[in-house]
Tab-separated table of C-alpha atoms in Angstrom:
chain	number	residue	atom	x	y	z
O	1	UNK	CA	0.000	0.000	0.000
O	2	UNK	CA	1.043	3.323	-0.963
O	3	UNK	CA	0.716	6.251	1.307
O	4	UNK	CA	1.870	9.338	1.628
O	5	UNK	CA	2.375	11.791	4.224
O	6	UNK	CA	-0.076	14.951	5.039
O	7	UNK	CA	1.594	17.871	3.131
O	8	UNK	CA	-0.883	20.299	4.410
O	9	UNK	CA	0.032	19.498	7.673
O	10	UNK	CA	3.717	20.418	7.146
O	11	UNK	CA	3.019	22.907	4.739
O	12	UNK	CA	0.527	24.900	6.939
O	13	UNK	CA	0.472	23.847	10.017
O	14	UNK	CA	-1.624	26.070	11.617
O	15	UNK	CA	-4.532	25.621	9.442
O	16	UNK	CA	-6.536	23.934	12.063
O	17	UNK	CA	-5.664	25.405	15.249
O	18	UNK	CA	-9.383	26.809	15.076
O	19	UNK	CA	-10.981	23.393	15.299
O	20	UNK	CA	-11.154	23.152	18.967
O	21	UNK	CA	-13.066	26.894	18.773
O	22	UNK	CA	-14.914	25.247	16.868
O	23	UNK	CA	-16.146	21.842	18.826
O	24	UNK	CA	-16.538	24.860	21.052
O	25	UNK	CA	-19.609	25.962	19.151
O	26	UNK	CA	-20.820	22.124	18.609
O	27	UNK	CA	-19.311	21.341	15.414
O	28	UNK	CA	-18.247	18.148	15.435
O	29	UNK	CA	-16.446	16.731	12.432
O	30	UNK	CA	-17.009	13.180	10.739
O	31	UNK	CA	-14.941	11.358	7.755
O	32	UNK	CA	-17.449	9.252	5.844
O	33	UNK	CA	-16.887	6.701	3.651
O	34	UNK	CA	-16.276	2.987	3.420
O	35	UNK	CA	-14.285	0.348	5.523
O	36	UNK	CA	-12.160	-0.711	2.613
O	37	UNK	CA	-11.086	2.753	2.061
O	38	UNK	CA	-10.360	3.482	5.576
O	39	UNK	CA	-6.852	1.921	6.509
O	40	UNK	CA	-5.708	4.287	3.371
O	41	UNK	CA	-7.205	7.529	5.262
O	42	UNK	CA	-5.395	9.543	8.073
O	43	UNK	CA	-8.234	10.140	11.030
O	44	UNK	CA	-6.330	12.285	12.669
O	45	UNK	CA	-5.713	15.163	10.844
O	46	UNK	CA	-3.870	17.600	12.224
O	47	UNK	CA	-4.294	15.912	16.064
O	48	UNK	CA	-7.918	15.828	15.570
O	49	UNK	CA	-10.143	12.393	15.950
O	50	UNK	CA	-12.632	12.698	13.220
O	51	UNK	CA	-15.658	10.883	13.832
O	52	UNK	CA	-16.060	7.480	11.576
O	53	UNK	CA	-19.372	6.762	9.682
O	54	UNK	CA	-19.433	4.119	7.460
O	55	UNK	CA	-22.367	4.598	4.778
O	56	UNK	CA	-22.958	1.076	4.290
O	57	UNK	CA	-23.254	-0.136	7.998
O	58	UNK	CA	-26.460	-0.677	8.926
O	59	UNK	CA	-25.781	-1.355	12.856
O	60	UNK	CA	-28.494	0.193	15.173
O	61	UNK	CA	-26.951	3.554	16.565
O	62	UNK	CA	-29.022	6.483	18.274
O	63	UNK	CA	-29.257	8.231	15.181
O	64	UNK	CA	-29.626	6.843	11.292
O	65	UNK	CA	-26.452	7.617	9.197
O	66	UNK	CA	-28.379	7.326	5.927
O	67	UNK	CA	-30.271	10.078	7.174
O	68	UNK	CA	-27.252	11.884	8.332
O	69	UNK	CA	-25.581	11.550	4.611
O	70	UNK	CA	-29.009	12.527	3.250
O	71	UNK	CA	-29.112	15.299	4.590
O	72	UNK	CA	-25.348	16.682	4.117
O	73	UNK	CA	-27.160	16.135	0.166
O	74	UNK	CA	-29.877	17.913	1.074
O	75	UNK	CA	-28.080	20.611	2.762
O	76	UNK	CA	-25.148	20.770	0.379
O	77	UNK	CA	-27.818	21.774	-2.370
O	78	UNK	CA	-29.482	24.680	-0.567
O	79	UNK	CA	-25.779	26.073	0.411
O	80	UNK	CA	-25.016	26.044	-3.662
O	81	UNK	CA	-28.140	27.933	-4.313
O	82	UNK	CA	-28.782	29.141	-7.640
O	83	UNK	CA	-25.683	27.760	-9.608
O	84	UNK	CA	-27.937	24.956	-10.445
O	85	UNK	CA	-24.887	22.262	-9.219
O	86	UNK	CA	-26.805	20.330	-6.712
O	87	UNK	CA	-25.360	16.821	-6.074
O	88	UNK	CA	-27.986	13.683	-7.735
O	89	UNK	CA	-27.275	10.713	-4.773
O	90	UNK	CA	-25.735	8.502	-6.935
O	91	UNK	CA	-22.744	10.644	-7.330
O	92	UNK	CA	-22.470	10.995	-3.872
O	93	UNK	CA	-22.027	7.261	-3.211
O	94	UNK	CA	-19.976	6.657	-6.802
O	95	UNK	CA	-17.667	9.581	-6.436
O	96	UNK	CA	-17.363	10.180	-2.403
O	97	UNK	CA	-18.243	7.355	-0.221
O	98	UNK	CA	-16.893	4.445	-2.724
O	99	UNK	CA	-13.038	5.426	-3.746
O	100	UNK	CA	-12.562	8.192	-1.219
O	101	UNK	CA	-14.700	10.283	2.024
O	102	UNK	CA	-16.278	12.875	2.846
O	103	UNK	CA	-15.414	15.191	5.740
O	104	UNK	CA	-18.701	16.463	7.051
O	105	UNK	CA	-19.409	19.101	9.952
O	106	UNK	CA	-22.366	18.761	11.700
O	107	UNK	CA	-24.011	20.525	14.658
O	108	UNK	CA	-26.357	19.130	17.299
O	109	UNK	CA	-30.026	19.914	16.093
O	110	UNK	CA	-30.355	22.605	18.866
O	111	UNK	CA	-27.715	24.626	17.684
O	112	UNK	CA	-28.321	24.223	14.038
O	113	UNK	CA	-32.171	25.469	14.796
O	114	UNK	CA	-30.083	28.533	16.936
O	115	UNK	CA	-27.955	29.484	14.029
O	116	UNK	CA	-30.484	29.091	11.691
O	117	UNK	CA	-32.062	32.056	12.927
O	118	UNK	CA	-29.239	34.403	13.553
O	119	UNK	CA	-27.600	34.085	9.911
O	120	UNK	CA	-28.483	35.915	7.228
O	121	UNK	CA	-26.879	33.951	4.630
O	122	UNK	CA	-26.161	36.728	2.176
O	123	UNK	CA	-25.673	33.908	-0.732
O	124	UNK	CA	-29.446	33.054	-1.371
O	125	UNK	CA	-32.374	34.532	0.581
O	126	UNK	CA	-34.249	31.521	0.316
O	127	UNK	CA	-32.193	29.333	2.361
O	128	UNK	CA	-33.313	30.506	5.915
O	129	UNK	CA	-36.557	29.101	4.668
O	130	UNK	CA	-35.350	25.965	2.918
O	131	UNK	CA	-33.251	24.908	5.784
O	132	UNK	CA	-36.889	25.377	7.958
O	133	UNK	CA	-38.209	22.865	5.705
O	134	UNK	CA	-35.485	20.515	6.900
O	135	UNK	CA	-36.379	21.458	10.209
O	136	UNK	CA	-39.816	20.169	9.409
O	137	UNK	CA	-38.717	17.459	7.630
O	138	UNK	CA	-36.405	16.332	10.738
O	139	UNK	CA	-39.480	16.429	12.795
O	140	UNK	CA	-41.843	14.381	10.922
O	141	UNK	CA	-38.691	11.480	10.604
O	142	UNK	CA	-38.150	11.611	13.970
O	143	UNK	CA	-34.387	11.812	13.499
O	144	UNK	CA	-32.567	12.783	16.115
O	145	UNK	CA	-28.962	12.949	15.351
O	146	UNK	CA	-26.321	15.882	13.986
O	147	UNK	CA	-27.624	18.168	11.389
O	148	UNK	CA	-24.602	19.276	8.424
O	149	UNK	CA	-23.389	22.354	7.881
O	150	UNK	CA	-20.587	22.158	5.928
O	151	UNK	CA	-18.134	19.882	4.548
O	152	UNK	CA	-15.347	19.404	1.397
O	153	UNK	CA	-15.263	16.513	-1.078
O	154	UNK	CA	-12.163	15.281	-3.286
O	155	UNK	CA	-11.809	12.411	-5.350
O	156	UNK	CA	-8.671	10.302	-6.489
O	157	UNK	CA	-7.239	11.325	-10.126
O	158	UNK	CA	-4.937	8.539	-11.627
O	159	UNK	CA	-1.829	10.579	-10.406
O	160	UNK	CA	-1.274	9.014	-7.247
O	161	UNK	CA	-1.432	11.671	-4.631
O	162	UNK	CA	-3.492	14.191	-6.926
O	163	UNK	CA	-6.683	14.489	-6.215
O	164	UNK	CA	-9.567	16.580	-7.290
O	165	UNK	CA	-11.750	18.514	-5.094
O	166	UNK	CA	-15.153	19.257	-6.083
O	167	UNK	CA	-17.466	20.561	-2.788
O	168	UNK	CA	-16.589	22.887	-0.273
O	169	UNK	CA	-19.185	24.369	1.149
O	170	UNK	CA	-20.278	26.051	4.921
O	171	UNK	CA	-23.905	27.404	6.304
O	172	UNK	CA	-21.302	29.128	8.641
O	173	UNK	CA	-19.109	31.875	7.583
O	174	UNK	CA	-16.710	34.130	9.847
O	175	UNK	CA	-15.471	31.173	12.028
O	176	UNK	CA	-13.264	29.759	9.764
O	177	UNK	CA	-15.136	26.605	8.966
O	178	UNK	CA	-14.970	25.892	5.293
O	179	UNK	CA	-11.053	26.685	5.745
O	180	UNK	CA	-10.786	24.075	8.607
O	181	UNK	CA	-13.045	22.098	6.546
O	182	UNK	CA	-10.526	21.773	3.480
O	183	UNK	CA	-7.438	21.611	5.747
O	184	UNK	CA	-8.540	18.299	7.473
O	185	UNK	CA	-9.934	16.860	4.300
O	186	UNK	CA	-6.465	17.003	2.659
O	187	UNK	CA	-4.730	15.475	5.668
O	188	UNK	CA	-7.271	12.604	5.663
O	189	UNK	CA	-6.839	11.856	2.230
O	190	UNK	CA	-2.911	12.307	1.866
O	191	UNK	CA	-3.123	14.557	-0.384
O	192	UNK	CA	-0.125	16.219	-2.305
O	193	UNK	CA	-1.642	17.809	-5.152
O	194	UNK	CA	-5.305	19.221	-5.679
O	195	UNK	CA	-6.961	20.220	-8.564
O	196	UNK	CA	-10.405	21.940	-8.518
O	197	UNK	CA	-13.357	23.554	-11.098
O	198	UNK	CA	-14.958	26.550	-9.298
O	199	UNK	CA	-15.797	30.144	-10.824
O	200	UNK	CA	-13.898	33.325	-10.690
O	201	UNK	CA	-17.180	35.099	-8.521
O	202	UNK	CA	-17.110	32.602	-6.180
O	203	UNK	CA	-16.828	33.381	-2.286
O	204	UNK	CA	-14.791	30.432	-1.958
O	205	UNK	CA	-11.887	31.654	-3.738
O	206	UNK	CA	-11.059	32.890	-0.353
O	207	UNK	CA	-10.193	29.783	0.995
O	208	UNK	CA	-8.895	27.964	-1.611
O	209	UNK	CA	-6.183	30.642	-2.073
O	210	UNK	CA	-5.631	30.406	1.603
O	211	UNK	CA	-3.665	27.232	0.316
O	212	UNK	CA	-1.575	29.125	-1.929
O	213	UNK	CA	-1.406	30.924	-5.097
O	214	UNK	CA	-4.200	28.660	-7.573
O	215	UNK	CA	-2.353	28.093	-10.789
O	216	UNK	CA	-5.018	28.021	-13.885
O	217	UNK	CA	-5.026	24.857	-15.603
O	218	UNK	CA	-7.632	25.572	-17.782
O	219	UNK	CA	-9.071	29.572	-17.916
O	220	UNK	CA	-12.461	28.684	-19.066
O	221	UNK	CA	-14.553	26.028	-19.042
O	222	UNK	CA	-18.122	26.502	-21.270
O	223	UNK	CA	-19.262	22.741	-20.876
O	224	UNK	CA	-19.597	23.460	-17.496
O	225	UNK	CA	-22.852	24.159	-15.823
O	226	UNK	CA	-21.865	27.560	-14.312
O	227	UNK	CA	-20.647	30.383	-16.376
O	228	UNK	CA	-17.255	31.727	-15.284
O	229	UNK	CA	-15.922	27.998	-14.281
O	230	UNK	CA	-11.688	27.603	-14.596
O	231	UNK	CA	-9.867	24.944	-13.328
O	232	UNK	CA	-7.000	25.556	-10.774
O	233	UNK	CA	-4.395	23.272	-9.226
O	234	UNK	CA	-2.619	23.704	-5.433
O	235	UNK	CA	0.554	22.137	-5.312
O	236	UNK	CA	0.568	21.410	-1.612
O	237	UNK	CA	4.587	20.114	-1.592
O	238	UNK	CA	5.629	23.680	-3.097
O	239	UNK	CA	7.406	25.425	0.217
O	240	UNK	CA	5.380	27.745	1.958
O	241	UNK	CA	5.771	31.296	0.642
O	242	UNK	CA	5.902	34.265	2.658
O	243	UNK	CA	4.432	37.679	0.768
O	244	UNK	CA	2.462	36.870	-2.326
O	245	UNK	CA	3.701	38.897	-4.919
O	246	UNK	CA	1.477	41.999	-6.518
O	247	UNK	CA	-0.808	40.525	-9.259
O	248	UNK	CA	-0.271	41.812	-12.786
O	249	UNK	CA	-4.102	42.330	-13.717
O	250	UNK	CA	-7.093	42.237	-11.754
O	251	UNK	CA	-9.874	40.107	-13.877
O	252	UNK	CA	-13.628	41.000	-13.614
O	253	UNK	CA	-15.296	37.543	-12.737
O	254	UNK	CA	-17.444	38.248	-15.876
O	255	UNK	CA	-15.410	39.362	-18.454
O	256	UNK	CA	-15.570	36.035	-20.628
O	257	UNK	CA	-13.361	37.459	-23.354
O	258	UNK	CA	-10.602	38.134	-20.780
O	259	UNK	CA	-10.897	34.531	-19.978
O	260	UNK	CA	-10.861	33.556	-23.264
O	261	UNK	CA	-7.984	34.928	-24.294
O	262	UNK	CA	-6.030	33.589	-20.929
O	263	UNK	CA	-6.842	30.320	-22.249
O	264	UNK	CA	-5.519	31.013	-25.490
O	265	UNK	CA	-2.120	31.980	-23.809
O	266	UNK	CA	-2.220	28.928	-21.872
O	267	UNK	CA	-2.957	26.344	-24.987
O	268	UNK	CA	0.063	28.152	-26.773
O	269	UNK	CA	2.449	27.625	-24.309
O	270	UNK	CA	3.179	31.688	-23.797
O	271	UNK	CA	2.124	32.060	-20.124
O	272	UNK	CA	1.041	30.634	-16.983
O	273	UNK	CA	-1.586	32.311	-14.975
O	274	UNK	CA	-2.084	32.253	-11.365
O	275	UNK	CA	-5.059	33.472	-8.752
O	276	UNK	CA	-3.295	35.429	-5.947
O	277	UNK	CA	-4.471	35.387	-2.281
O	278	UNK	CA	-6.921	36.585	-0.573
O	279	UNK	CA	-8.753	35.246	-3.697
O	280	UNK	CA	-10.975	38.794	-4.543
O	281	UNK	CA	-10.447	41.792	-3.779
O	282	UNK	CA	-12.509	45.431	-4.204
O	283	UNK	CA	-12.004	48.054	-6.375
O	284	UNK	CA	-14.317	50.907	-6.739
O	285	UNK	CA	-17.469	48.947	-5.962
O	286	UNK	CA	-16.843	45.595	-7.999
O	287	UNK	CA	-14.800	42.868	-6.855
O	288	UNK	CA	-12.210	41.157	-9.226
O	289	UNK	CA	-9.296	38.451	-8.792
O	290	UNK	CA	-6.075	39.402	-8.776
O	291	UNK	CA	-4.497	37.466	-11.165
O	292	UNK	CA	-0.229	37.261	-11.502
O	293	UNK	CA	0.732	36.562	-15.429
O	294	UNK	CA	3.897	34.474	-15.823
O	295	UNK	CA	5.794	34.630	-19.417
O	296	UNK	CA	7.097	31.305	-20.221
O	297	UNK	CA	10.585	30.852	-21.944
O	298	UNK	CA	10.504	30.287	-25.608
């Protein structure tokens, strides 16, 4: 068996110092997948025991796990709102819980009806009263157990220690949780590489360039179901790097042209493009990624 150490660990090792803040507020943090998976998985990330769920156990406990992974699909779809991405349950069992896990946060039902009503949840204003529903749903199952609120998903590529990450989300922003989220993740799965689709508006360009500097692999992607998609790739066994370096052009998330013509740099070999932390920044108004331009030697 191949394994490899956790590079996010060594690479950024402070990336999870929040987690016990965080069991602080109730969120307890699970790693779901399969027993034959598991002796490849670290379940200790950065010091921390995640909790194990296996989706195809069906032991009694005090609360259903197929409920519990229902609802992190349930859930997961409401926090993606309108980009019209909401995960079909087959994926989630072909893609996740078969070859690799998910790392899910969860929140005893108390405390997910408390925050519930405090956030605002500036990304859709329908999701206060979607998440109600699962409230009411919850009620009429009779299920007692955690309620999800976050959580990151990556899958194996053929490159051993690549993978690619395709759902981070969080119903709780300003504590650090989608960050935390994607830092244990990547210690559970070994990771040493990570590629990722996700659009140039997106709020979570904040934490993914927490990890570094995002190199574009592809600029645009049209097939894709949202407009704006690229695809990006952290090398987590680069050295840590100390001040990121001033970007060269600051790229309007909806300026498809621009992107266009990135691409078109990239497929002819002239230059290598990069999103710079903290991801977006604002400028008179709009907000735009700073984006660092690299000339390639001919």
């Amino acid at each position: 068996m191949t394994t490899f150490a956790p590079v996010v660990e060594t690479r950024f090792p402070d990336f999870a110092d929040h987690t016990g803040k965080l069991a602080g507020l109730g969120v307890e943090f699970f790693l779901a997948s399969n027993e034959t998976i598991r002796p490849h998985l670290n379940e200790t990330p950065y010091g921390h025991k995640l909790s194990w769920l296996d989706f195809t156990d069906t032991a009694e406990r005090e609360w259903s796990v197929r409920e519990f992974l229902n609802l992190f699909n349930v859930i997961n779809g409401i926090a993606f709102g309108d980009r019209g991405i909401p995960m079909p349950q087959w994926v989630m069992v072909d893609l996740i819980l078969m070859p690799a896990a998910a790392l899910i946060a969860g929140l005893p039902q108390d405390e997910f009806a408390a925050m519930v009503e405090r956030s605002t949840f500036r990304f859709d204003t329908d999701v206060k009263q979607l998440l109600r529903k699962v409230q009411e749903d919850m009620r009429a199952t009779g299920y007692r157990g955690p309620v999800p609120v976050g959580g990151y998903c990556a899958a194996p590529s053929a490159e051993a220690g690549r993978w690619v990450g395709w759902s981070l989300w969080s119903l709780m922003p300003a504590v650090g949780l989608g960050k935390a989220a994607k830092a244990l993740a990547l210690s559970a799965y070994r990771a040493q590489k990570l590629d990722g689709v996700t659009q140039y508006d997106n709020s979570a360009l904040k934490v993914h360039t927490e990890f570094g500097a995002l190199r574009v692999l592809v600029a645009t992607v049209p097939f894709h179901t949202s407009p704006g998609s690229f695809v990006y790739q952290s090398d987590l066994t680069l050295p840590a790097g100390s001040v990121p370096p001033e970007p060269t052009f600051l790229l309007d998330p909806f300026d498809y042209s621009r992107q266009q013509a990135m691409q078109k740099d990239i497929e002819a070999g002239r230059c290598d493009f990069y999103v710079l932390p903290p991801g977006h920044v604002r400028r008179d108004g709009k907000t735009y990624v700073p984006i660092l331009e690299k000339e390639l030697p001919r």
